[in-house]
mmCIF file of C-alpha atoms in Angstrom:
data_model
loop_
_atom_site.group_PDB
_atom_site.id
_atom_site.type_symbol
_atom_site.label_atom_id
_atom_site.label_comp_id
_atom_site.label_asym_id
_atom_site.label_seq_id
_atom_site.Cartn_x
_atom_site.Cartn_y
_atom_site.Cartn_z
ATOM 1 C CA MET B 1 67.442 98.206 75.012
ATOM 2 C CA VAL B 2 71.243 97.978 75.169
ATOM 3 C CA ASN B 3 72.810 94.621 76.024
ATOM 4 C CA THR B 4 74.800 95.766 79.064
ATOM 5 C CA ARG B 5 77.466 93.054 78.969
ATOM 6 C CA ALA B 6 78.032 93.450 75.219
ATOM 7 C CA HIS B 7 78.175 97.226 75.669
ATOM 8 C CA LEU B 8 80.719 96.870 78.490
ATOM 9 C CA ARG B 9 82.848 94.477 76.419
ATOM 10 C CA ALA B 10 82.843 96.979 73.529
ATOM 11 C CA LEU B 11 83.918 99.749 75.902
ATOM 12 C CA GLU B 12 86.607 97.509 77.356
ATOM 13 C CA ASN B 13 88.081 96.907 73.907
ATOM 14 C CA ALA B 14 87.873 100.573 72.918
ATOM 15 C CA MET B 15 89.484 101.815 76.131
ATOM 16 C CA SER B 16 92.068 99.022 76.606
ATOM 17 C CA LEU B 17 90.547 98.144 79.963
ATOM 18 C CA ARG B 18 89.955 94.602 81.190
ATOM 19 C CA PHE B 19 86.430 94.117 82.487
ATOM 20 C CA ILE B 20 86.486 92.426 85.908
ATOM 21 C CA GLY B 21 82.882 92.483 87.045
ATOM 22 C CA ILE B 22 79.592 94.241 87.487
ATOM 23 C CA ASP B 23 77.213 94.408 90.450
ATOM 24 C CA PRO B 24 75.437 91.036 90.379
ATOM 25 C CA ASN B 25 72.171 92.756 91.309
ATOM 26 C CA THR B 26 72.423 95.217 88.439
ATOM 27 C CA GLY B 27 69.294 96.607 86.868
ATOM 28 C CA GLN B 28 68.674 99.297 84.287
ATOM 29 C CA GLY B 29 70.527 102.442 85.321
ATOM 30 C CA GLU B 30 72.232 100.669 88.228
ATOM 31 C CA SER B 31 75.568 99.283 87.144
ATOM 32 C CA PRO B 32 78.536 99.672 89.479
ATOM 33 C CA THR B 33 81.385 98.158 87.457
ATOM 34 C CA VAL B 34 85.082 97.382 87.938
ATOM 35 C CA TRP B 35 87.852 97.256 85.319
ATOM 36 C CA VAL B 36 91.649 97.046 85.422
ATOM 37 C CA ASP B 37 93.935 99.132 83.240
ATOM 38 C CA GLU B 38 96.752 96.606 82.977
ATOM 39 C CA SER B 39 99.047 99.028 81.145
ATOM 40 C CA LYS B 40 98.979 101.386 84.136
ATOM 41 C CA GLY B 41 98.337 98.840 86.900
ATOM 42 C CA GLU B 42 95.238 100.739 88.026
ATOM 43 C CA VAL B 43 91.756 99.729 89.149
ATOM 44 C CA VAL B 44 88.961 101.698 87.448
ATOM 45 C CA ILE B 45 85.639 101.886 89.315
ATOM 46 C CA GLN B 46 82.195 103.057 88.245
ATOM 47 C CA GLY B 47 79.897 103.486 91.212
ATOM 48 C CA TRP B 48 77.017 105.450 92.592
ATOM 49 C CA LYS B 49 77.457 109.133 93.333
ATOM 50 C CA PRO B 50 77.466 109.667 97.086
ATOM 51 C CA ASP B 51 74.870 111.793 98.805
ATOM 52 C CA ALA B 52 75.980 115.262 99.935
ATOM 53 C CA GLU B 53 76.439 114.144 103.553
ATOM 54 C CA THR B 54 78.774 111.281 102.601
ATOM 55 C CA GLU B 55 80.796 113.455 100.250
ATOM 56 C CA ALA B 56 81.115 116.155 102.924
ATOM 57 C CA GLU B 57 82.292 113.583 105.476
ATOM 58 C CA CYS B 58 84.927 112.301 103.043
ATOM 59 C CA ALA B 59 86.000 115.880 102.294
ATOM 60 C CA ARG B 60 86.546 116.572 106.016
ATOM 61 C CA PHE B 61 88.910 113.622 106.403
ATOM 62 C CA GLN B 62 92.594 114.475 106.587
ATOM 63 C CA ALA B 63 95.165 111.778 105.948
ATOM 64 C CA PRO B 64 98.609 112.531 107.415
ATOM 65 C CA GLY B 65 100.618 114.587 104.949
ATOM 66 C CA HIS B 66 97.614 115.443 102.772
ATOM 67 C CA ALA B 67 95.307 118.425 102.582
ATOM 68 C CA VAL B 68 91.699 118.259 103.712
ATOM 69 C CA GLY B 69 89.181 117.968 100.894
ATOM 70 C CA ILE B 70 88.639 116.165 97.643
ATOM 71 C CA PRO B 71 90.862 117.456 94.837
ATOM 72 C CA ASP B 72 89.018 118.723 91.763
ATOM 73 C CA HIS B 73 90.441 115.883 89.651
ATOM 74 C CA GLU B 74 89.141 113.161 92.027
ATOM 75 C CA GLN B 75 85.665 111.787 92.802
ATOM 76 C CA VAL B 76 84.159 109.792 95.657
ATOM 77 C CA VAL B 77 82.020 106.848 94.511
ATOM 78 C CA ARG B 78 80.010 104.205 96.340
ATOM 79 C CA ILE B 79 79.772 100.540 95.453
ATOM 80 C CA PRO B 80 77.843 97.803 97.249
ATOM 81 C CA ALA B 81 79.653 95.493 99.678
ATOM 82 C CA ARG B 82 78.450 92.519 97.615
ATOM 83 C CA MET B 83 81.119 93.547 95.073
ATOM 84 C CA THR B 84 84.000 92.884 97.502
ATOM 85 C CA SER B 85 85.143 89.761 95.648
ATOM 86 C CA ILE B 86 85.138 91.694 92.356
ATOM 87 C CA LEU B 87 87.300 94.417 93.932
ATOM 88 C CA ARG B 88 89.723 91.805 95.281
ATOM 89 C CA GLU B 89 90.009 90.274 91.820
ATOM 90 C CA ALA B 90 90.664 93.723 90.315
ATOM 91 C CA CYS B 91 93.311 94.535 92.932
ATOM 92 C CA ASP B 92 95.053 91.208 92.279
ATOM 93 C CA ALA B 93 94.992 91.816 88.503
ATOM 94 C CA ALA B 94 96.382 95.345 88.906
ATOM 95 C CA GLU B 95 99.134 94.053 91.185
ATOM 96 C CA ARG B 96 100.079 91.342 88.668
ATOM 97 C CA ALA B 97 100.202 93.989 85.916
ATOM 98 C CA GLN B 98 102.638 96.056 88.023
ATOM 99 C CA LEU B 99 104.937 93.037 88.417
ATOM 100 C CA ARG B 100 105.305 92.458 84.655
#
């Protein structure tokens, strides 16, 4: 069995990402995770793949000035609401990285 936290720390070091947090209710095969790429000021999210209905609903949405659909180089992911504080922390860290 892989030690998830140790594995994530190793990935963080290899990919130059700063680990922010993981779903506190994580089990085997269930690990929504959030990192920050401080060099780019970006939040990196691993989440659950959405069901077809959710993905289709997202694809139908049209933001002003943007085409309908999900570009081939983008992906919709789902994360649990209980990770809101982790996302806030990641957003704050990414914003601080942009200000450097």
